[in-house]
Coordinates of C-alpha atoms in Angstrom, one line a residue:
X1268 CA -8.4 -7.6 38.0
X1269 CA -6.4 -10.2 39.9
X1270 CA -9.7 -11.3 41.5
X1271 CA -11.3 -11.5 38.1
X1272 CA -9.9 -14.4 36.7
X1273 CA -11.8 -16.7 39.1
X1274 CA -15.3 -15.1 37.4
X1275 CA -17.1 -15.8 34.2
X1276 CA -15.4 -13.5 31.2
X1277 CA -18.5 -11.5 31.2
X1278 CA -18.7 -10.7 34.4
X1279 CA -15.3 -9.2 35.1
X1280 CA -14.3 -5.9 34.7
X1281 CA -14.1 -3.4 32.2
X1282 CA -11.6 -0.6 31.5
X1283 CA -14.9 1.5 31.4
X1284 CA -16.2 0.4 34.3
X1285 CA -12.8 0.2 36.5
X1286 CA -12.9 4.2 35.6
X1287 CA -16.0 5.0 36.6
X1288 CA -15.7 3.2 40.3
X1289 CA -12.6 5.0 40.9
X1290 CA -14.5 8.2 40.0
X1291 CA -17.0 7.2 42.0
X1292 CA -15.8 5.9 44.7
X1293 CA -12.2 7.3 45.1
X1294 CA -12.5 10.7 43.9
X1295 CA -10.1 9.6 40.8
X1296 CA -9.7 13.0 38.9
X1297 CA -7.7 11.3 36.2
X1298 CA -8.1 10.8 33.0
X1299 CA -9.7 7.5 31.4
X1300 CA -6.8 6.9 28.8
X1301 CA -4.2 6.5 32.0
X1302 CA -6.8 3.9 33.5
X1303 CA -7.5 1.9 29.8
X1304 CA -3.2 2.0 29.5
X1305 CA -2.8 0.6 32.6
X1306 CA -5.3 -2.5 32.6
X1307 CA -4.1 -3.2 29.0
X1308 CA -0.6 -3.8 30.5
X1309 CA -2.0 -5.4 33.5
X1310 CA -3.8 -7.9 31.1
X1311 CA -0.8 -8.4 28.9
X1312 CA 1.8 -9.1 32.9
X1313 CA -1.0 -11.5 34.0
X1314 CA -1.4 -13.8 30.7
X1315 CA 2.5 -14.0 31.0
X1316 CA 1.9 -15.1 34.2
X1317 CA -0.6 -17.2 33.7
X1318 CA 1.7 -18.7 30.5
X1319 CA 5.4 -19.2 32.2
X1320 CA 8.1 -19.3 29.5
X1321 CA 10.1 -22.2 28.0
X1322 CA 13.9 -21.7 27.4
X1323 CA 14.0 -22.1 23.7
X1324 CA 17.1 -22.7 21.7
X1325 CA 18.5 -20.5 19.6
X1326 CA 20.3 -22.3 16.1
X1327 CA 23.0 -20.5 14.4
X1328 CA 21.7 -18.6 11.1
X1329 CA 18.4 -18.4 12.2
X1330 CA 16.5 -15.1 12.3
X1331 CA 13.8 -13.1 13.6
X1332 CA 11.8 -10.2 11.3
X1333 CA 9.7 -7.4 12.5
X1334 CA 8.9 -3.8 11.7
X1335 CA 8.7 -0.7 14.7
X1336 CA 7.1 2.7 13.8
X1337 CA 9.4 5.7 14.5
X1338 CA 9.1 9.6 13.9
X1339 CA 11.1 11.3 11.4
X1340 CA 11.4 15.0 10.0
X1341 CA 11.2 15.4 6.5
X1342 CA 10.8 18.6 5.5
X1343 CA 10.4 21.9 7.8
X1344 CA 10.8 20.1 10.5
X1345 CA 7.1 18.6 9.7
X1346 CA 7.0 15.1 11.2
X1347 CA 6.2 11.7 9.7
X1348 CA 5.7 7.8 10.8
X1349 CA 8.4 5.8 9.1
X1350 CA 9.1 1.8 9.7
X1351 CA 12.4 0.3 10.3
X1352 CA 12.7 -3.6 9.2
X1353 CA 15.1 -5.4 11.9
X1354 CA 16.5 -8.5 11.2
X1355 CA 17.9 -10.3 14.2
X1356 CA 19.9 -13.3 14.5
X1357 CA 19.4 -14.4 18.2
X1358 CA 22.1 -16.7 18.7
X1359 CA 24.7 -13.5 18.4
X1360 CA 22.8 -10.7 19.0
X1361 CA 23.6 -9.4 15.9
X1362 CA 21.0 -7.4 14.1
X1363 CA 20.5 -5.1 11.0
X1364 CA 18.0 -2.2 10.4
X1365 CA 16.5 -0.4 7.0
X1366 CA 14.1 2.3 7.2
X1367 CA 10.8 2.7 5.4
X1368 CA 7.9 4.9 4.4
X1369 CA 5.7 2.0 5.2
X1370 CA 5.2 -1.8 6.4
X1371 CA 3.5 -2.4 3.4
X1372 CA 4.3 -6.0 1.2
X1373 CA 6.8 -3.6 -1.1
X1374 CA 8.9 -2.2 2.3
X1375 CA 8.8 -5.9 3.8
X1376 CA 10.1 -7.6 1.0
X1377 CA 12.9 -4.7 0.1
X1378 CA 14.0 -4.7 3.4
X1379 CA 15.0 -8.7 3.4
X1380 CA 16.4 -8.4 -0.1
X1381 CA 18.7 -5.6 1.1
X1382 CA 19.9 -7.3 4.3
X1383 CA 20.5 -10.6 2.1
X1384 CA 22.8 -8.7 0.0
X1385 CA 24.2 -7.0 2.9
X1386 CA 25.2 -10.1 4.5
X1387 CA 26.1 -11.9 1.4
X1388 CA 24.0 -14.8 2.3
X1389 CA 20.6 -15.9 3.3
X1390 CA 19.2 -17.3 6.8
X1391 CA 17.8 -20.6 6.6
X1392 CA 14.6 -19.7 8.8
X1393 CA 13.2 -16.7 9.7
X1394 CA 10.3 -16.0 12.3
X1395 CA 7.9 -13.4 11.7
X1396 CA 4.5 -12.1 13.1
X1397 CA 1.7 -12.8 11.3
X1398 CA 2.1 -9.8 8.8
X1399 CA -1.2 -9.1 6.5
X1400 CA 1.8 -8.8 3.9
X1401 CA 2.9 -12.1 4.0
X1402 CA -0.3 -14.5 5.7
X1403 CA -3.6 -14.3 4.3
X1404 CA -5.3 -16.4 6.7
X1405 CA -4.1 -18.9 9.9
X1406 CA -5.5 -22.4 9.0
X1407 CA -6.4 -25.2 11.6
X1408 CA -3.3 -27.2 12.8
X1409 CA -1.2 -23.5 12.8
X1410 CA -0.6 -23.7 8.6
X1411 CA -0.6 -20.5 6.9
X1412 CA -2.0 -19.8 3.7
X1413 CA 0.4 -17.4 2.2
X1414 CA 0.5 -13.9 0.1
X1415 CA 1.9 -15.1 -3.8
X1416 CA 4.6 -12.1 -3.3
X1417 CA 5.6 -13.6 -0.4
X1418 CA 5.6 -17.1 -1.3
X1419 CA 7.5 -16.5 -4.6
X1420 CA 9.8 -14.5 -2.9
X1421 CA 10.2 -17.0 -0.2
X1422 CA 11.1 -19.8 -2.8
X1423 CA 13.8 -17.6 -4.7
X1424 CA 16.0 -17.1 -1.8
X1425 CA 14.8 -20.7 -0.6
X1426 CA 14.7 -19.4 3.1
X1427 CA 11.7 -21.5 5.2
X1428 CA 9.2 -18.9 7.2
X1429 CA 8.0 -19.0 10.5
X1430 CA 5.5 -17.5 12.4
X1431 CA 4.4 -16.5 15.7
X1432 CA 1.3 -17.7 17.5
X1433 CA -1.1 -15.1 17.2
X1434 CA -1.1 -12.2 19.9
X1435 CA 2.3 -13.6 20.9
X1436 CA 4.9 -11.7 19.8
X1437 CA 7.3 -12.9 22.9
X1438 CA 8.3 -16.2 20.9
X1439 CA 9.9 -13.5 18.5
X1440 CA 11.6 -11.9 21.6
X1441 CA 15.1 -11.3 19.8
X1442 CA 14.0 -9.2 17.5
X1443 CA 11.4 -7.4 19.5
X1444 CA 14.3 -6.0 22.2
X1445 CA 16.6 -4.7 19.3
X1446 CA 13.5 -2.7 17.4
X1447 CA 13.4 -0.8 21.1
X1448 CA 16.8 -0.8 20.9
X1449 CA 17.7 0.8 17.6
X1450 CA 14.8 3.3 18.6
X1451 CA 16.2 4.1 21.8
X1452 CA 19.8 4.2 19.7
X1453 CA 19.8 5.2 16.4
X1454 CA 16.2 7.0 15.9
X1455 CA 17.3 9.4 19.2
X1456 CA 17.0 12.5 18.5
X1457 CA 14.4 12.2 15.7
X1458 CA 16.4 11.8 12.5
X1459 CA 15.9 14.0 9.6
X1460 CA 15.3 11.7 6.5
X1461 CA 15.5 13.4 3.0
X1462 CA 16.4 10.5 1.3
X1463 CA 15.8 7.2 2.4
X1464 CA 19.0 5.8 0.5
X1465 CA 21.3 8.3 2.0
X1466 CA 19.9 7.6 5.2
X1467 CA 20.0 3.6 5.2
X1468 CA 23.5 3.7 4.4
X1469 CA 24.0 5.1 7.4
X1470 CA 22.0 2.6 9.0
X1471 CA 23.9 0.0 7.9
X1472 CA 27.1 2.1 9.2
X1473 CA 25.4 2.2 12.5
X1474 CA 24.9 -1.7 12.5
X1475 CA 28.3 -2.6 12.1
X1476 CA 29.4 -0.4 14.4
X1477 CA 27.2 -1.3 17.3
X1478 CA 28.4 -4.9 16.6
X1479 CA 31.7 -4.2 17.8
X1480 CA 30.1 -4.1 21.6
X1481 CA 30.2 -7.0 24.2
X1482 CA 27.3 -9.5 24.2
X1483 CA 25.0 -9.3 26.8
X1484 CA 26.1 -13.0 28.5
X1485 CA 29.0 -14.0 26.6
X1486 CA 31.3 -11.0 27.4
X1487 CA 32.6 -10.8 24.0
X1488 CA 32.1 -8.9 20.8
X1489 CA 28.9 -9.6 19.1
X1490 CA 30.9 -9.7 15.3
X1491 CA 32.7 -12.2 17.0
X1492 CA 29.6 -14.5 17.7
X1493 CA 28.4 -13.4 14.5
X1494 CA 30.8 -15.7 12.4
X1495 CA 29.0 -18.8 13.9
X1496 CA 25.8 -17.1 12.1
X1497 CA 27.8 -16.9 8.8
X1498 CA 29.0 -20.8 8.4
X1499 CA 24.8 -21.9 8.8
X1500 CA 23.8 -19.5 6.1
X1501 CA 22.3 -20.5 2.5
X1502 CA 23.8 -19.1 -0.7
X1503 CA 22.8 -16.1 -2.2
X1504 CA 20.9 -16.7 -5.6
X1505 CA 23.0 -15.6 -9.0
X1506 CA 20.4 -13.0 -10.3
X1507 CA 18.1 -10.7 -7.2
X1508 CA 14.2 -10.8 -7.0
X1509 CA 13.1 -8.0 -8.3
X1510 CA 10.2 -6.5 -5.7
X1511 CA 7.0 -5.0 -7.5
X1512 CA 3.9 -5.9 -8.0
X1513 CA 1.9 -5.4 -11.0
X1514 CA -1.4 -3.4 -11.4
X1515 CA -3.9 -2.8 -14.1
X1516 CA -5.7 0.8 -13.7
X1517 CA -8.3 2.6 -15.3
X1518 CA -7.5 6.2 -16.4
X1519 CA -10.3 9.0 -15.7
X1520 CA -11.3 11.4 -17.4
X1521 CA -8.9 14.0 -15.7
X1522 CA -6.1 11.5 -16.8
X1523 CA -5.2 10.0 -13.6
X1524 CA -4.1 6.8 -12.3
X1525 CA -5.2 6.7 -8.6
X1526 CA -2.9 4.2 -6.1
X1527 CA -4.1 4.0 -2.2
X1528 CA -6.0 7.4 -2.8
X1529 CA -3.2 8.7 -4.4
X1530 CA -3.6 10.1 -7.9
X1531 CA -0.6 9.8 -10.8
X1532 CA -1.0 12.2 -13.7
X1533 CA -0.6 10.6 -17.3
X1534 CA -0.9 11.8 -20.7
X1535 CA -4.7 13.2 -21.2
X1536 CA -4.6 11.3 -24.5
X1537 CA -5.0 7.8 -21.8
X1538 CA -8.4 9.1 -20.1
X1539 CA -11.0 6.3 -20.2
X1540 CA -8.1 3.2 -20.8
X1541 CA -6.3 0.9 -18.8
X1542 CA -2.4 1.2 -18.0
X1543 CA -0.2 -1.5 -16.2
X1544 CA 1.6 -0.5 -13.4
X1545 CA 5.0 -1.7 -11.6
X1546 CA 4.5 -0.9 -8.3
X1547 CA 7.8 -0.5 -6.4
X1548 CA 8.3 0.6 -2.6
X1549 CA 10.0 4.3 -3.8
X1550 CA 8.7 4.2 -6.9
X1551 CA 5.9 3.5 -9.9
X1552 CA 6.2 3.0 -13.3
X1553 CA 3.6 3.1 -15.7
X1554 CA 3.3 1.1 -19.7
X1555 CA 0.5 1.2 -21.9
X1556 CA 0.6 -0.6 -24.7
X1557 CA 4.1 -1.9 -23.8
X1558 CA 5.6 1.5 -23.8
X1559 CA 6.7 3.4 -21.1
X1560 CA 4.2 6.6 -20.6
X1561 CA 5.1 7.7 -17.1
X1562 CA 7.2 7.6 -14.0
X1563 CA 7.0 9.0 -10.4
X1564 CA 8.1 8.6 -7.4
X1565 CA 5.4 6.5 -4.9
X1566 CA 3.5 8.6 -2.7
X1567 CA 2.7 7.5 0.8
X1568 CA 0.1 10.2 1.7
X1569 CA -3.7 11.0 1.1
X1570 CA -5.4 12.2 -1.8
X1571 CA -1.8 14.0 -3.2
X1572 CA -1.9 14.6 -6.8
X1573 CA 1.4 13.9 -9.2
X1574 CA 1.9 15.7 -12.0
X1575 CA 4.3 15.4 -14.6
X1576 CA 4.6 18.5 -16.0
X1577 CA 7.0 17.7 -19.0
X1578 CA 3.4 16.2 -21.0
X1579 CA 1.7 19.5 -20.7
X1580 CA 4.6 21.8 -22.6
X1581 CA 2.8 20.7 -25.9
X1582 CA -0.2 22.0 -25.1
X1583 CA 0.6 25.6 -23.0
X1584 CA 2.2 26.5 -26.5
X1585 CA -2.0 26.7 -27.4
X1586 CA -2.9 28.2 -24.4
X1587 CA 0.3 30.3 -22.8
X1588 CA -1.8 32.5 -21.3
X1589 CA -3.6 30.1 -18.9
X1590 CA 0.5 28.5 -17.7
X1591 CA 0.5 30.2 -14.3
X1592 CA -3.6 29.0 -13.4
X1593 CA -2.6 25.2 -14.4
X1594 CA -1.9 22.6 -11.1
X1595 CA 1.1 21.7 -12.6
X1596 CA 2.7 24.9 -12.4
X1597 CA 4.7 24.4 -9.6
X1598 CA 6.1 21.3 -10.6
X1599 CA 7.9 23.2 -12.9
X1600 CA 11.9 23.4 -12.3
X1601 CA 11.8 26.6 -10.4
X1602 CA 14.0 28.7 -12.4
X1603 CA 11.8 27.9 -15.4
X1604 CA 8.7 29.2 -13.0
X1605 CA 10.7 32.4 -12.6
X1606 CA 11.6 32.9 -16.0
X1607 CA 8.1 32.3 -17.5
X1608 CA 6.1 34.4 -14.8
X1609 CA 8.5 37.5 -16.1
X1610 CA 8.2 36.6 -20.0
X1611 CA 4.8 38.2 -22.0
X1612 CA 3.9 37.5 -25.4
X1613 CA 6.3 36.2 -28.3
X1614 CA 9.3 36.0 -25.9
X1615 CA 7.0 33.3 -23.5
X1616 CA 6.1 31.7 -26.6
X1617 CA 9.1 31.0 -28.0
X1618 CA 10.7 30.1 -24.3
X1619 CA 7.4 27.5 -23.8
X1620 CA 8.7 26.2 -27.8
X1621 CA 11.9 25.9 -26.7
X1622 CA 11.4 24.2 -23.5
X1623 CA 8.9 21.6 -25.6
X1624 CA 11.7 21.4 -27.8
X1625 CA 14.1 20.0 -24.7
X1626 CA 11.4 18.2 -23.4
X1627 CA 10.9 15.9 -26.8
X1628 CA 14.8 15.8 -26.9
X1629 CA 14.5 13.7 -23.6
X1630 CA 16.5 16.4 -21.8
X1631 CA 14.3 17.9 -19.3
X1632 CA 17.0 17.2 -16.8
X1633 CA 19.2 19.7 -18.5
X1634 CA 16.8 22.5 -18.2
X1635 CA 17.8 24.8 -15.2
X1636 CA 22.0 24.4 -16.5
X1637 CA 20.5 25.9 -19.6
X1638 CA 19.2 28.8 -18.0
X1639 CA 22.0 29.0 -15.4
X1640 CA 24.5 29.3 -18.3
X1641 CA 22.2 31.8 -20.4
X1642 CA 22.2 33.6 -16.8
X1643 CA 25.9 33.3 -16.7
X1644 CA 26.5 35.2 -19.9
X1645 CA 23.9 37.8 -19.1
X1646 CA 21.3 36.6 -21.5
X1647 CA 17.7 36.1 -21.2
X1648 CA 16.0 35.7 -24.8
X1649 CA 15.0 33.0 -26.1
X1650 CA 17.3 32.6 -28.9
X1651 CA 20.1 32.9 -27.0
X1652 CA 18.9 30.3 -24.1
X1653 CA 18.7 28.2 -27.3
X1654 CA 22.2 28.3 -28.0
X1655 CA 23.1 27.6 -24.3
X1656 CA 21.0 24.6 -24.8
X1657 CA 22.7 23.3 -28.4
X1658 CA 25.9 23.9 -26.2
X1659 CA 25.3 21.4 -23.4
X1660 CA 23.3 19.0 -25.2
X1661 CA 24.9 18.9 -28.2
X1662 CA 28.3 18.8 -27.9
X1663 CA 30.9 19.4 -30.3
X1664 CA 32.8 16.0 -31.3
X1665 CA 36.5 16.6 -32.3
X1666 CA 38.0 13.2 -32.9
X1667 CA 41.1 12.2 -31.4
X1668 CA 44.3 12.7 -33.8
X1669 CA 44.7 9.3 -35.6
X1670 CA 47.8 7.2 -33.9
X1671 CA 49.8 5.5 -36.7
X1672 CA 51.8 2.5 -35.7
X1673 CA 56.0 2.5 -35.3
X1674 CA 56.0 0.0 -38.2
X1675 CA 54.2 1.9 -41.0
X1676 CA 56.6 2.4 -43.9
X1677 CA 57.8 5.9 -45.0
X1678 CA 56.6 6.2 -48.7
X1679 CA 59.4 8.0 -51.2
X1680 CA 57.9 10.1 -53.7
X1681 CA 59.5 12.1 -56.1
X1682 CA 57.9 12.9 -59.3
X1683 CA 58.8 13.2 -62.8
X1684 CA 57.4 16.4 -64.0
X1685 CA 58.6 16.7 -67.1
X1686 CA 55.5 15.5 -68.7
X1687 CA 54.1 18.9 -67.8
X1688 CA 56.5 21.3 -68.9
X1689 CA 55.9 19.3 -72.7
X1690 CA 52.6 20.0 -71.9
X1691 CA 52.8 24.1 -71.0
X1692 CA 56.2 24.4 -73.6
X1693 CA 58.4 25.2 -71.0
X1694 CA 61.2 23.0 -71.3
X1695 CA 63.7 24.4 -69.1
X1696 CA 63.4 22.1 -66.3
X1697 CA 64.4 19.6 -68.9

């Protein structure tokens, strides 16, 4: 490979053809993915080689952005790719992480808004790759013609982007040694993420704590070096940027709403017309004619179907029979699955009425504490789950005693009643 670079590009060797004369010709029992790994890396040392590097300076406040893909459990031990957003300042060493379900322009953008806020204040420049979420094309003379989100986002916080060369992530060097290094660090063993909140707080946790080591060079603490950072940063803006992105989508005829193969169950009354969407990283709401008509959280699979199963309630009181067959049966709260499997006839009607009856109310989330508390007093008709219900949703309101003030005046009153015993013809209280 060495002896390549002296030859014509399409003369010199392949990965292919490296494998097969080591088969050939050394008896290589190998596989070909060890020999394609290694003349990748062998590609990548030479180019450096070829390159050199140039000390660059590194300018107080300025950062470095990039994403690395690490495994997480989240859910029976089953295993997922997650994305954690590092934002580096190079000149301390100092870095902060957030962890994502994807890279996608939502994550990105989520990500930087947090570690603003985190910080208190904004970098002045940050250097990224050349993310499909933020550069739609690189234009002669090394311009970028930018993503709107991006861009608007860019101008809120009035931060100034740049970006890398392409295939040259090494002028983002900072931030490429403490993705490895929170991997190595905080991702080790694989974390179990049930909730990403809950687990970015610890993240952050994690960050200031690791600050608290010596620098590399310097010999002294990184939050130290870190208050150098502080003094270049920009202001944080009065009022946040809120990150969505809008969406118009059609509604089939099975009354869903499909994002990235994903499919969001709304109201069959919407097949055939168009909704808006606000499409958040964890989350996506959906309005049609200005009104809300549905809200779930953002799935990051393929082909998964979301049902909300509080519009259906309406419509099992027609068919109660058919409740168990329907998709959206197990999206039911589960002790409501369990009571309805072991109800028949009036008693399932009249638990489905009720349970519409909540629904309307806006109080689904109150529907397993009224059967817990139904449970709790050994009751399991509908009448009396009813009652449980009236009790937690409806409170009774006793108004506090009325407070009279020190300086109200005591009234005297002491009536003639002699006008009544004229009146009756008893006149010995006269």
């Amino acid at each position: 490979m060495e002896a390549d670079r002296k030859l014509p590009r399409k003369q010199r060797y392949t990965a292919t053809r490296i494998y097969h004369c080591l088969v050939e010709e050394q008896g290589y029992q190998g596989s070909y993915s060890s020999v394609k790994r290694y003349v990748r890396k062998k590609k990548f040392v030479l180019k450096l080689a070829a390159e050199g590097y140039l000390p660059l300076a590194q300018p107080c406040g300025h950062g470095q952005v990039d994403f690395g893909e690490s495994l997480y459990y989240y859910s029976q031990s089953r295993e997922r790719k997650g994305y954690a957003l590092t934002v580096s300042f190079p000149q301390s060493n100092k870095d902060y992480t957030q962890f994502f379900p994807s890279q996608n322009q939502e994550c990105l953008l989520e990500g930087l808004k947090r570690v603003f806020e985190h910080v208190g204040d904004v970098p002045p420049r940050l250097r990224f790759d050349n993310l499909s979420t933020a550069v739609v094309k690189v234009l002669e003379g090394g311009e970028r013609e930018l993503t709107d989100g991006f861009t608007r986002f860019m101008l809120h916080y009035h931060f100034r982007a740049e970006f890398c060369n392409p295939a040259a992530g090494n002028e983002k060097g900072s931030v490429e040694n403490r993705v490895g290094y929170s991997r190595h660090n905080a991702f080790v063993p694989v974390p179990t993420v049930t909730s990403f909140e809950e687990f970015n707080e610890w993240l952050w946790e994690w960050c200031e704590k690791d600050a608290q080591r010596l620098h590399y060079k310097y010999k002294v603490p990184i939050q130290e070096l870190c208050e150098a950072d502080r003094d270049a940063l920009l202001k944080l803006p009065e009022y946040p940027f809120p990150v969505f992105r809008y969406g118009a989508l059609s509604v089939n005829k099975y009354g869903f709403a499909v994002i990235d193969t994903n499919k969001y169950d709304l109201a069959p009354t919407l097949a055939g017309k168009t909704v808006q969407a606000k499409i958040f990283f964890d989350h996506v709401e959906f309005y049609h004619d200005h009104q809300p008509v549905g809200r779930y959280r953002r799935s990051y699979g393929q082909d998964e179907e979301l049902y909300d199963w509080t519009q259906y309630v309406g419509t099992l009181l027609k068919k109660p029979g058919a409740m168990e067959h329907t998709r959206f049966f197990k999206q039911l709260p589960q002790r409501w699955q369990e009571f309805l499997v072991q109800s028949r006839g009036r008693e399932r009607k009249g638990a489905l009425r009720l349970l519409d009856e909540i629904v309307r109310d806006g109080n689904a989330p109150l529907c397993e504490d009224v059967l817990s508390m139904a449970a709790e007093n050994g009751r399991t008709d509908p009448d009396s789950i009813r009652q449980c219900y009236y009790m937690i949703a409806r409170k009774e309101f006793r108004p506090k005693p009325l407070e009279l003030r020190a300086s109200t005046p005591k009234l005297r009153y002491d009536p003639n009643l002699t006008a009544y015993d004229e009146l009756t013809g008893d006149a010995s209280h006269a």
